[in-house]
């Protein structure tokens, strides 16, 4: 064994590590600022290609004008008109719908007003756009505004084309609405607008005029027209009404609602000559009552404001004929019960007829006659008009007990004083604005506390009778006129022997009647 020491054991090699630089993650702002990688020694630094990809995803927000420019350059249509015609294409029934779902939903949302911008915003933009107006030197296009006849295809500019289209749309609507008002409603059993002056067995119309139909007011008719067709009322208001500060004003002289009523009524009569019950028929009766000249009636009839004179006469004949039949029936029923339900009041009438066209043998004439009106009697005791009882009292001279003193003592003077005082209080209450609230209390006191025999609210029953040519101031003329009026009322002499007749009149009538009693 040598004396040398043994060799040392082999040393195990250790892996050497290199210290890498600190990891840094670049921000998007630094990438945009440098345009390339922020650190070449970063192991995860994005490459230039990846940085450019991220920049394109976060592009800056475009304005509405940039979007519009992109749409107009990429929409692929030859013109904006072609694009709009395809956009708003209405699918016809039975036609295959080639539109996509987004196309249909987008257009439907806009047309139904569900989008933020609606048609109310688009129409003024098109109509008021300066490029939509034709120049004055282009007379053909400039005169096409609101044109009812020029074809729309020949109107190039948007503003006159829109106005011409709206004019025809409004015209068609007016034509439809006036025709609707002129037609007879099948649901309305009695339509005042289609009243008839006469009827016959063939037609048997139930809409024959009655006296209640004559009592009309222009205010009620104006409210009816406004309620039935607000569109037509608005248009006629634009024609007739004046404005101040953009608001409609009603004038004291010739207020526009009356003008509108006359215009709408004439429109309806022009479309249907049988629809004259609103204004034409009542106005025709009024002209007849005023004894207007026949030429005035003809002119107003030609304008559509009134019915013809023959129609007015036929209406009056129908009114008097129907009411006379009802009056005669009531008189017969009362006579059968032994009662009197109607009285008569008569007076002499005159009319001076002037000659309009003078000629041989023509002269002014004073026509005279007798007019009479039958009136209904209310709250009469049974047997009050029995002739036998009256004659028996006259024979027994019971009237001798009725003197001035007995009449004076029968009056309740305390009640008369209270009534007189209350009448005076009502005058003061109606005159003074501060006492007006007390008027209702005064009326209530009249109807309750001081009312001895108050009749129920009712309408006075009146029926004009036919005028005759008898002279009432003469004995024979009064008798002949008296018999004629009894015949019109349906009074039968043989069935009315035990009934008294209630006849009233003025002083001359009373004097003639007193003379006849002594004959």
CSV table of N, CA and C in Angstrom, one decimal, residues 40-190:
chain,number,residue,atom,x,y,z
A,40,UNK,N,-38.8,44.2,-25.5
A,40,UNK,CA,-38.4,43.1,-26.3
A,40,UNK,C,-38.0,41.9,-25.5
A,41,UNK,N,-37.6,42.1,-24.3
A,41,UNK,CA,-37.1,41.0,-23.4
A,41,UNK,C,-38.2,40.4,-22.6
A,42,UNK,N,-39.5,40.9,-22.8
A,42,UNK,CA,-40.6,40.3,-22.0
A,42,UNK,C,-41.1,39.1,-22.7
A,43,UNK,N,-41.2,38.0,-22.0
A,43,UNK,CA,-41.6,36.7,-22.6
A,43,UNK,C,-43.0,36.7,-23.1
A,44,UNK,N,-43.9,37.6,-22.5
A,44,UNK,CA,-45.3,37.5,-23.0
A,44,UNK,C,-45.8,38.9,-23.6
A,45,UNK,N,-44.8,39.6,-24.0
A,45,UNK,CA,-45.1,40.9,-24.6
A,45,UNK,C,-45.8,40.6,-25.9
A,46,UNK,N,-47.0,41.3,-26.2
A,46,UNK,CA,-47.7,41.1,-27.4
A,46,UNK,C,-47.0,41.5,-28.6
A,47,UNK,N,-47.2,40.8,-29.7
A,47,UNK,CA,-46.5,41.1,-30.9
A,47,UNK,C,-47.3,42.3,-31.6
A,48,UNK,N,-46.6,42.9,-32.6
A,48,UNK,CA,-47.3,44.0,-33.3
A,48,UNK,C,-48.6,43.6,-33.9
A,49,UNK,N,-48.7,42.4,-34.4
A,49,UNK,CA,-49.9,41.9,-35.0
A,49,UNK,C,-51.1,41.8,-34.0
A,50,UNK,N,-50.8,41.3,-32.8
A,50,UNK,CA,-51.8,41.1,-31.8
A,50,UNK,C,-52.3,42.5,-31.3
A,51,UNK,N,-51.3,43.4,-31.2
A,51,UNK,CA,-51.7,44.8,-30.8
A,51,UNK,C,-52.6,45.5,-31.7
A,52,UNK,N,-52.3,45.3,-33.0
A,52,UNK,CA,-53.2,45.9,-34.0
A,52,UNK,C,-54.6,45.3,-34.0
A,53,UNK,N,-54.7,44.0,-33.7
A,53,UNK,CA,-56.0,43.4,-33.6
A,53,UNK,C,-56.8,44.0,-32.5
A,54,UNK,N,-56.3,44.2,-31.3
A,54,UNK,CA,-57.0,44.8,-30.2
A,54,UNK,C,-57.4,46.2,-30.5
A,55,UNK,N,-56.6,46.9,-31.2
A,55,UNK,CA,-57.0,48.3,-31.6
A,55,UNK,C,-58.2,48.4,-32.5
A,56,UNK,N,-58.4,47.4,-33.4
A,56,UNK,CA,-59.5,47.4,-34.3
A,56,UNK,C,-60.8,47.1,-33.6
A,57,UNK,N,-60.8,46.3,-32.5
A,57,UNK,CA,-62.0,45.9,-31.8
A,57,UNK,C,-62.5,47.1,-30.9
A,58,UNK,N,-61.7,48.0,-30.6
A,58,UNK,CA,-62.1,49.2,-29.8
A,58,UNK,C,-61.9,50.5,-30.6
A,59,UNK,N,-62.6,50.4,-31.8
A,59,UNK,CA,-62.5,51.6,-32.7
A,59,UNK,C,-63.2,52.8,-32.1
A,60,UNK,N,-62.9,54.0,-32.4
A,60,UNK,CA,-63.5,55.2,-31.8
A,60,UNK,C,-65.0,55.2,-32.3
A,61,UNK,N,-65.9,55.8,-31.5
A,61,UNK,CA,-67.3,55.9,-31.8
A,61,UNK,C,-67.5,56.9,-33.0
A,62,UNK,N,-68.3,56.4,-33.9
A,62,UNK,CA,-68.6,57.2,-35.1
A,62,UNK,C,-69.8,58.1,-34.9
A,63,UNK,N,-69.8,59.2,-35.6
A,63,UNK,CA,-70.9,60.2,-35.5
A,63,UNK,C,-72.0,59.7,-36.4
A,64,UNK,N,-73.2,60.3,-36.2
A,64,UNK,CA,-74.4,59.9,-37.0
A,64,UNK,C,-74.2,60.2,-38.5
A,65,UNK,N,-73.4,61.2,-38.8
A,65,UNK,CA,-73.1,61.6,-40.1
A,65,UNK,C,-72.2,60.6,-40.8
A,66,UNK,N,-71.2,60.1,-40.0
A,66,UNK,CA,-70.3,59.1,-40.6
A,66,UNK,C,-71.1,57.8,-40.8
A,67,UNK,N,-72.0,57.4,-39.9
A,67,UNK,CA,-72.8,56.2,-40.2
A,67,UNK,C,-73.7,56.4,-41.4
A,68,UNK,N,-74.3,57.6,-41.6
A,68,UNK,CA,-75.1,57.8,-42.7
A,68,UNK,C,-74.3,57.7,-44.0
A,69,UNK,N,-73.1,58.2,-44.0
A,69,UNK,CA,-72.2,58.2,-45.2
A,69,UNK,C,-71.9,56.7,-45.5
A,70,UNK,N,-71.6,55.9,-44.5
A,70,UNK,CA,-71.3,54.5,-44.8
A,70,UNK,C,-72.5,53.8,-45.3
A,71,UNK,N,-73.8,54.1,-44.8
A,71,UNK,CA,-75.0,53.4,-45.3
A,71,UNK,C,-75.2,53.8,-46.7
A,72,UNK,N,-75.1,55.1,-47.0
A,72,UNK,CA,-75.4,55.5,-48.4
A,72,UNK,C,-74.4,55.0,-49.4
A,73,UNK,N,-73.2,54.7,-49.0
A,73,UNK,CA,-72.1,54.2,-49.9
A,73,UNK,C,-72.1,52.7,-50.0
A,74,UNK,N,-72.8,52.0,-49.1
A,74,UNK,CA,-72.8,50.5,-49.1
A,74,UNK,C,-74.1,49.9,-49.2
A,75,UNK,N,-75.2,50.7,-49.3
A,75,UNK,CA,-76.6,50.0,-49.3
A,75,UNK,C,-76.9,49.3,-50.6
A,76,UNK,N,-76.2,49.6,-51.6
A,76,UNK,CA,-76.3,48.8,-52.9
A,76,UNK,C,-77.5,49.1,-53.7
A,77,UNK,N,-78.2,50.2,-53.5
A,77,UNK,CA,-79.4,50.5,-54.3
A,77,UNK,C,-79.0,51.7,-55.3
A,78,UNK,N,-79.7,51.7,-56.4
A,78,UNK,CA,-79.4,52.8,-57.4
A,78,UNK,C,-79.8,54.2,-56.8
A,79,UNK,N,-80.8,54.3,-56.0
A,79,UNK,CA,-81.2,55.6,-55.5
A,79,UNK,C,-81.8,55.4,-54.1
A,80,UNK,N,-82.0,56.5,-53.4
A,80,UNK,CA,-82.7,56.5,-52.1
A,80,UNK,C,-84.1,56.2,-52.3
A,81,UNK,N,-84.8,56.6,-53.4
A,81,UNK,CA,-86.2,56.3,-53.6
A,81,UNK,C,-86.4,54.8,-53.7
A,82,UNK,N,-85.5,54.1,-54.4
A,82,UNK,CA,-85.6,52.6,-54.6
A,82,UNK,C,-85.4,52.0,-53.2
A,83,UNK,N,-84.5,52.5,-52.4
A,83,UNK,CA,-84.2,51.9,-51.1
A,83,UNK,C,-85.5,52.1,-50.2
A,84,UNK,N,-86.1,53.2,-50.2
A,84,UNK,CA,-87.3,53.5,-49.4
A,84,UNK,C,-88.5,52.6,-49.9
A,85,UNK,N,-88.6,52.5,-51.2
A,85,UNK,CA,-89.7,51.7,-51.8
A,85,UNK,C,-89.6,50.2,-51.3
A,86,UNK,N,-88.4,49.7,-51.3
A,86,UNK,CA,-88.2,48.3,-50.8
A,86,UNK,C,-88.3,48.2,-49.3
A,87,UNK,N,-87.9,49.3,-48.6
A,87,UNK,CA,-88.0,49.3,-47.2
A,87,UNK,C,-89.4,49.2,-46.7
A,88,UNK,N,-90.3,50.0,-47.3
A,88,UNK,CA,-91.7,50.1,-46.9
A,88,UNK,C,-92.6,49.3,-47.9
A,89,UNK,N,-92.1,48.3,-48.5
A,89,UNK,CA,-92.9,47.5,-49.4
A,89,UNK,C,-94.0,46.8,-48.7
A,90,UNK,N,-95.3,47.1,-49.1
A,90,UNK,CA,-96.4,46.4,-48.5
A,90,UNK,C,-96.7,45.1,-49.2
A,91,UNK,N,-96.7,44.0,-48.4
A,91,UNK,CA,-96.9,42.7,-48.9
A,91,UNK,C,-98.4,42.6,-49.2
A,92,UNK,N,-98.7,42.2,-50.5
A,92,UNK,CA,-100.1,42.0,-50.8
A,92,UNK,C,-100.6,40.6,-50.4
A,93,UNK,N,-101.9,40.5,-50.3
A,93,UNK,CA,-102.5,39.2,-49.8
A,93,UNK,C,-102.2,38.1,-50.9
A,94,UNK,N,-101.8,37.0,-50.5
A,94,UNK,CA,-101.4,35.9,-51.4
A,94,UNK,C,-100.1,36.0,-52.0
A,95,UNK,N,-99.3,37.0,-51.7
A,95,UNK,CA,-98.0,37.2,-52.2
A,95,UNK,C,-96.9,36.7,-51.2
A,96,UNK,N,-95.9,36.0,-51.7
A,96,UNK,CA,-94.8,35.5,-50.9
A,96,UNK,C,-94.0,36.7,-50.3
A,97,UNK,N,-93.8,36.6,-49.0
A,97,UNK,CA,-93.1,37.7,-48.3
A,97,UNK,C,-91.6,37.3,-48.3
A,98,UNK,N,-90.9,38.2,-49.0
A,98,UNK,CA,-89.4,38.0,-49.1
A,98,UNK,C,-88.6,38.8,-48.1
A,99,UNK,N,-89.3,39.5,-47.2
A,99,UNK,CA,-88.6,40.3,-46.3
A,99,UNK,C,-88.1,39.4,-45.1
A,100,UNK,N,-87.0,39.8,-44.6
A,100,UNK,CA,-86.4,39.1,-43.4
A,100,UNK,C,-87.2,39.5,-42.2
A,101,UNK,N,-86.9,38.8,-41.1
A,101,UNK,CA,-87.6,39.1,-39.8
A,101,UNK,C,-87.2,40.4,-39.3
A,102,UNK,N,-85.9,40.7,-39.3
A,102,UNK,CA,-85.4,42.1,-38.8
A,102,UNK,C,-86.0,43.2,-39.7
A,103,UNK,N,-86.1,43.0,-41.0
A,103,UNK,CA,-86.7,44.0,-41.9
A,103,UNK,C,-88.2,44.3,-41.5
A,104,UNK,N,-88.9,43.2,-41.3
A,104,UNK,CA,-90.4,43.4,-40.9
A,104,UNK,C,-90.5,44.1,-39.5
A,105,UNK,N,-89.7,43.6,-38.6
A,105,UNK,CA,-89.9,44.1,-37.2
A,105,UNK,C,-89.4,45.6,-37.1
A,106,UNK,N,-88.4,45.9,-37.9
A,106,UNK,CA,-87.9,47.3,-37.8
A,106,UNK,C,-88.9,48.3,-38.4
A,107,UNK,N,-89.4,47.9,-39.6
A,107,UNK,CA,-90.4,48.8,-40.2
A,107,UNK,C,-91.7,48.9,-39.4
A,108,UNK,N,-92.1,47.7,-38.9
A,108,UNK,CA,-93.4,47.7,-38.0
A,108,UNK,C,-93.2,48.6,-36.8
A,109,UNK,N,-92.0,48.5,-36.2
A,109,UNK,CA,-91.8,49.4,-35.0
A,109,UNK,C,-91.9,50.8,-35.3
A,110,UNK,N,-91.3,51.2,-36.5
A,110,UNK,CA,-91.4,52.6,-36.9
A,110,UNK,C,-92.8,53.1,-37.2
A,111,UNK,N,-93.5,52.3,-38.0
A,111,UNK,CA,-94.8,52.7,-38.5
A,111,UNK,C,-95.8,52.7,-37.3
A,112,UNK,N,-95.6,51.9,-36.3
A,112,UNK,CA,-96.5,51.8,-35.1
A,112,UNK,C,-96.1,52.9,-34.1
A,113,UNK,N,-95.0,53.6,-34.3
A,113,UNK,CA,-94.6,54.6,-33.4
A,113,UNK,C,-93.9,54.1,-32.1
A,114,UNK,N,-93.3,52.9,-32.2
A,114,UNK,CA,-92.6,52.4,-31.1
A,114,UNK,C,-91.1,52.8,-31.0
A,115,UNK,N,-90.6,53.4,-32.0
A,115,UNK,CA,-89.3,53.9,-32.0
A,115,UNK,C,-89.2,55.3,-31.4
A,116,UNK,N,-88.0,55.7,-31.1
A,116,UNK,CA,-87.8,57.1,-30.5
A,116,UNK,C,-88.2,58.2,-31.5
A,117,UNK,N,-87.8,58.0,-32.8
A,117,UNK,CA,-88.1,58.9,-33.8
A,117,UNK,C,-89.4,58.3,-34.6
A,118,UNK,N,-90.5,59.1,-34.6
A,118,UNK,CA,-91.7,58.6,-35.2
A,118,UNK,C,-92.0,59.4,-36.5
A,119,UNK,N,-93.1,59.1,-37.1
A,119,UNK,CA,-93.5,59.7,-38.4
A,119,UNK,C,-93.8,61.2,-38.1
A,120,UNK,N,-94.2,61.6,-36.9
A,120,UNK,CA,-94.4,63.0,-36.6
A,120,UNK,C,-93.2,63.8,-36.7
A,121,UNK,N,-92.0,63.2,-36.5
A,121,UNK,CA,-90.8,63.9,-36.7
A,121,UNK,C,-90.3,63.9,-38.1
A,122,UNK,N,-90.6,62.9,-38.9
A,122,UNK,CA,-90.1,62.7,-40.2
A,122,UNK,C,-90.8,63.6,-41.2
A,123,UNK,N,-92.1,63.7,-41.1
A,123,UNK,CA,-92.9,64.4,-42.1
A,123,UNK,C,-92.6,65.9,-42.1
A,124,UNK,N,-92.5,66.6,-40.9
A,124,UNK,CA,-92.0,68.0,-41.0
A,124,UNK,C,-90.6,68.2,-41.5
A,125,UNK,N,-89.7,67.2,-41.3
A,125,UNK,CA,-88.4,67.3,-41.8
A,125,UNK,C,-88.4,67.3,-43.4
A,126,UNK,N,-89.2,66.5,-43.9
A,126,UNK,CA,-89.3,66.4,-45.4
A,126,UNK,C,-90.0,67.6,-46.0
A,127,UNK,N,-91.2,68.0,-45.3
A,127,UNK,CA,-92.0,69.1,-45.8
A,127,UNK,C,-91.3,70.4,-45.7
A,128,UNK,N,-90.5,70.6,-44.7
A,128,UNK,CA,-89.9,71.9,-44.4
A,128,UNK,C,-88.4,71.9,-44.9
A,129,UNK,N,-88.0,70.9,-45.6
A,129,UNK,CA,-86.6,70.9,-46.0
A,129,UNK,C,-86.4,71.9,-47.2
A,130,UNK,N,-85.4,72.7,-47.2
A,130,UNK,CA,-85.2,73.7,-48.2
A,130,UNK,C,-85.1,73.1,-49.6
A,131,UNK,N,-84.6,71.9,-49.7
A,131,UNK,CA,-84.5,71.3,-51.1
A,131,UNK,C,-85.8,70.7,-51.6
A,132,UNK,N,-86.8,70.6,-50.7
A,132,UNK,CA,-88.1,70.1,-51.2
A,132,UNK,C,-89.0,71.1,-51.8
A,133,UNK,N,-88.6,72.4,-51.8
A,133,UNK,CA,-89.4,73.4,-52.4
A,133,UNK,C,-88.9,73.8,-53.8
A,134,UNK,N,-89.8,73.9,-54.7
A,134,UNK,CA,-89.4,74.3,-56.1
A,134,UNK,C,-89.1,75.8,-56.1
A,135,UNK,N,-88.3,76.2,-57.0
A,135,UNK,CA,-88.0,77.6,-57.2
A,135,UNK,C,-89.2,78.3,-57.9
A,136,UNK,N,-89.3,79.6,-57.7
A,136,UNK,CA,-90.4,80.3,-58.3
A,136,UNK,C,-90.3,80.3,-59.8
A,137,UNK,N,-89.1,80.2,-60.3
A,137,UNK,CA,-89.0,80.2,-61.7
A,137,UNK,C,-89.5,78.9,-62.3
A,138,UNK,N,-89.6,77.9,-61.5
A,138,UNK,CA,-90.2,76.6,-62.0
A,138,UNK,C,-91.7,76.7,-61.8
A,139,UNK,N,-92.4,77.4,-62.6
A,139,UNK,CA,-93.8,77.7,-62.4
A,139,UNK,C,-94.7,76.4,-62.3
A,140,UNK,N,-94.3,75.5,-63.2
A,140,UNK,CA,-95.1,74.3,-63.2
A,140,UNK,C,-95.1,73.5,-61.9
A,141,UNK,N,-93.9,73.4,-61.3
A,141,UNK,CA,-93.8,72.7,-60.0
A,141,UNK,C,-94.3,73.5,-58.9
A,142,UNK,N,-94.1,74.8,-59.0
A,142,UNK,CA,-94.5,75.7,-57.9
A,142,UNK,C,-96.0,75.8,-57.8
A,143,UNK,N,-96.7,75.7,-58.9
A,143,UNK,CA,-98.2,75.8,-58.9
A,143,UNK,C,-98.9,74.4,-58.6
A,144,UNK,N,-98.0,73.4,-58.5
A,144,UNK,CA,-98.6,72.1,-58.2
A,144,UNK,C,-98.9,71.9,-56.7
A,145,UNK,N,-98.5,72.8,-55.8
A,145,UNK,CA,-98.8,72.7,-54.4
A,145,UNK,C,-100.3,72.7,-54.2
A,146,UNK,N,-100.8,71.7,-53.4
A,146,UNK,CA,-102.2,71.5,-53.1
A,146,UNK,C,-103.1,71.4,-54.3
A,147,UNK,N,-102.5,70.8,-55.4
A,147,UNK,CA,-103.3,70.6,-56.6
A,147,UNK,C,-104.2,69.4,-56.5
A,148,UNK,N,-105.5,69.5,-56.8
A,148,UNK,CA,-106.3,68.3,-56.7
A,148,UNK,C,-106.4,67.5,-58.0
A,149,UNK,N,-105.7,68.0,-59.0
A,149,UNK,CA,-105.9,67.3,-60.3
A,149,UNK,C,-104.6,66.9,-61.0
A,150,UNK,N,-103.5,67.5,-60.7
A,150,UNK,CA,-102.2,67.2,-61.3
A,150,UNK,C,-101.7,65.9,-60.9
A,151,UNK,N,-101.3,65.0,-61.8
A,151,UNK,CA,-100.8,63.6,-61.4
A,151,UNK,C,-99.6,63.8,-60.4
A,152,UNK,N,-99.6,62.9,-59.4
A,152,UNK,CA,-98.5,63.0,-58.4
A,152,UNK,C,-97.2,62.6,-59.1
A,153,UNK,N,-97.3,61.7,-60.1
A,153,UNK,CA,-96.0,61.3,-60.7
A,153,UNK,C,-95.3,62.4,-61.5
A,154,UNK,N,-96.1,63.5,-61.8
A,154,UNK,CA,-95.5,64.6,-62.5
A,154,UNK,C,-95.0,65.7,-61.6
A,155,UNK,N,-95.2,65.5,-60.3
A,155,UNK,CA,-94.7,66.5,-59.3
A,155,UNK,C,-93.4,66.0,-58.7
A,156,UNK,N,-92.3,66.6,-59.1
A,156,UNK,CA,-91.0,66.1,-58.7
A,156,UNK,C,-90.6,66.5,-57.3
A,157,UNK,N,-90.9,67.7,-56.9
A,157,UNK,CA,-90.4,68.1,-55.5
A,157,UNK,C,-91.3,67.5,-54.4
A,158,UNK,N,-90.7,67.3,-53.3
A,158,UNK,CA,-91.4,66.6,-52.2
A,158,UNK,C,-92.5,67.5,-51.6
A,159,UNK,N,-92.2,68.7,-51.4
A,159,UNK,CA,-93.2,69.6,-50.7
A,159,UNK,C,-94.5,69.7,-51.5
A,160,UNK,N,-94.5,70.1,-52.7
A,160,UNK,CA,-95.8,70.2,-53.4
A,160,UNK,C,-96.4,68.8,-53.6
A,161,UNK,N,-95.6,67.8,-53.7
A,161,UNK,CA,-96.2,66.4,-53.9
A,161,UNK,C,-96.9,66.0,-52.6
A,162,UNK,N,-96.3,66.3,-51.4
A,162,UNK,CA,-97.0,65.9,-50.2
A,162,UNK,C,-98.3,66.7,-50.0
A,163,UNK,N,-98.2,68.0,-50.3
A,163,UNK,CA,-99.4,68.9,-50.2
A,163,UNK,C,-100.5,68.4,-51.2
A,164,UNK,N,-100.2,68.0,-52.4
A,164,UNK,CA,-101.2,67.6,-53.3
A,164,UNK,C,-101.8,66.2,-52.9
A,165,UNK,N,-100.9,65.4,-52.4
A,165,UNK,CA,-101.4,64.1,-51.8
A,165,UNK,C,-102.4,64.3,-50.7
A,166,UNK,N,-102.0,65.2,-49.7
A,166,UNK,CA,-102.8,65.5,-48.6
A,166,UNK,C,-104.2,66.1,-49.0
A,167,UNK,N,-104.1,66.9,-50.0
A,167,UNK,CA,-105.4,67.6,-50.5
A,167,UNK,C,-106.4,66.5,-51.0
A,168,UNK,N,-105.9,65.6,-51.7
A,168,UNK,CA,-106.8,64.5,-52.3
A,168,UNK,C,-107.2,63.6,-51.2
A,169,UNK,N,-106.4,63.3,-50.2
A,169,UNK,CA,-106.8,62.5,-49.1
A,169,UNK,C,-107.9,63.2,-48.3
A,170,UNK,N,-107.7,64.5,-48.0
A,170,UNK,CA,-108.8,65.2,-47.2
A,170,UNK,C,-110.1,65.3,-48.0
A,171,UNK,N,-109.9,65.5,-49.4
A,171,UNK,CA,-111.1,65.6,-50.2
A,171,UNK,C,-111.9,64.3,-50.2
A,172,UNK,N,-111.2,63.1,-50.3
A,172,UNK,CA,-111.9,61.8,-50.3
A,172,UNK,C,-112.5,61.6,-48.9
A,173,UNK,N,-111.9,62.0,-47.9
A,173,UNK,CA,-112.5,61.9,-46.5
A,173,UNK,C,-113.7,62.7,-46.3
A,174,UNK,N,-113.7,63.9,-46.8
A,174,UNK,CA,-114.9,64.8,-46.7
A,174,UNK,C,-116.0,64.2,-47.5
A,175,UNK,N,-115.7,63.7,-48.7
A,175,UNK,CA,-116.8,63.1,-49.5
A,175,UNK,C,-117.4,61.9,-48.8
A,176,UNK,N,-116.6,61.1,-48.1
A,176,UNK,CA,-117.1,59.9,-47.4
A,176,UNK,C,-117.9,60.4,-46.2
A,177,UNK,N,-117.4,61.3,-45.4
A,177,UNK,CA,-118.1,61.7,-44.2
A,177,UNK,C,-119.5,62.4,-44.5
A,178,UNK,N,-119.5,63.3,-45.5
A,178,UNK,CA,-120.8,63.9,-45.8
A,178,UNK,C,-121.8,62.9,-46.4
A,179,UNK,N,-121.3,62.0,-47.1
A,179,UNK,CA,-122.2,60.9,-47.6
A,179,UNK,C,-122.7,60.0,-46.4
A,180,UNK,N,-121.9,59.8,-45.4
A,180,UNK,CA,-122.3,59.1,-44.3
A,180,UNK,C,-123.4,59.8,-43.5
A,181,UNK,N,-123.2,61.1,-43.4
A,181,UNK,CA,-124.2,61.9,-42.7
A,181,UNK,C,-125.5,62.0,-43.5
A,182,UNK,N,-125.4,61.9,-44.8
A,182,UNK,CA,-126.6,62.0,-45.7
A,182,UNK,C,-127.4,60.7,-45.7
A,183,UNK,N,-126.7,59.6,-45.5
A,183,UNK,CA,-127.4,58.3,-45.5
A,183,UNK,C,-128.3,58.1,-44.3
A,184,UNK,N,-129.3,57.4,-44.5
A,184,UNK,CA,-130.3,57.1,-43.4
A,184,UNK,C,-129.8,55.9,-42.6
A,185,UNK,N,-129.8,56.1,-41.3
A,185,UNK,CA,-129.3,55.0,-40.4
A,185,UNK,C,-130.3,54.0,-40.2
A,186,UNK,N,-129.9,52.7,-40.4
A,186,UNK,CA,-130.8,51.6,-40.2
A,186,UNK,C,-131.1,51.3,-38.8
A,187,UNK,N,-130.2,51.7,-37.9
A,187,UNK,CA,-130.4,51.4,-36.5
A,187,UNK,C,-131.3,52.4,-35.8
A,188,UNK,N,-131.3,53.6,-36.3
A,188,UNK,CA,-132.2,54.7,-35.7
A,188,UNK,C,-133.6,54.5,-36.2
A,189,UNK,N,-134.5,54.2,-35.3
A,189,UNK,CA,-135.9,54.0,-35.7
A,189,UNK,C,-136.6,55.2,-36.2
A,190,UNK,N,-136.2,56.3,-35.7
A,190,UNK,CA,-136.8,57.6,-36.1
A,190,UNK,C,-135.6,58.6,-36.2
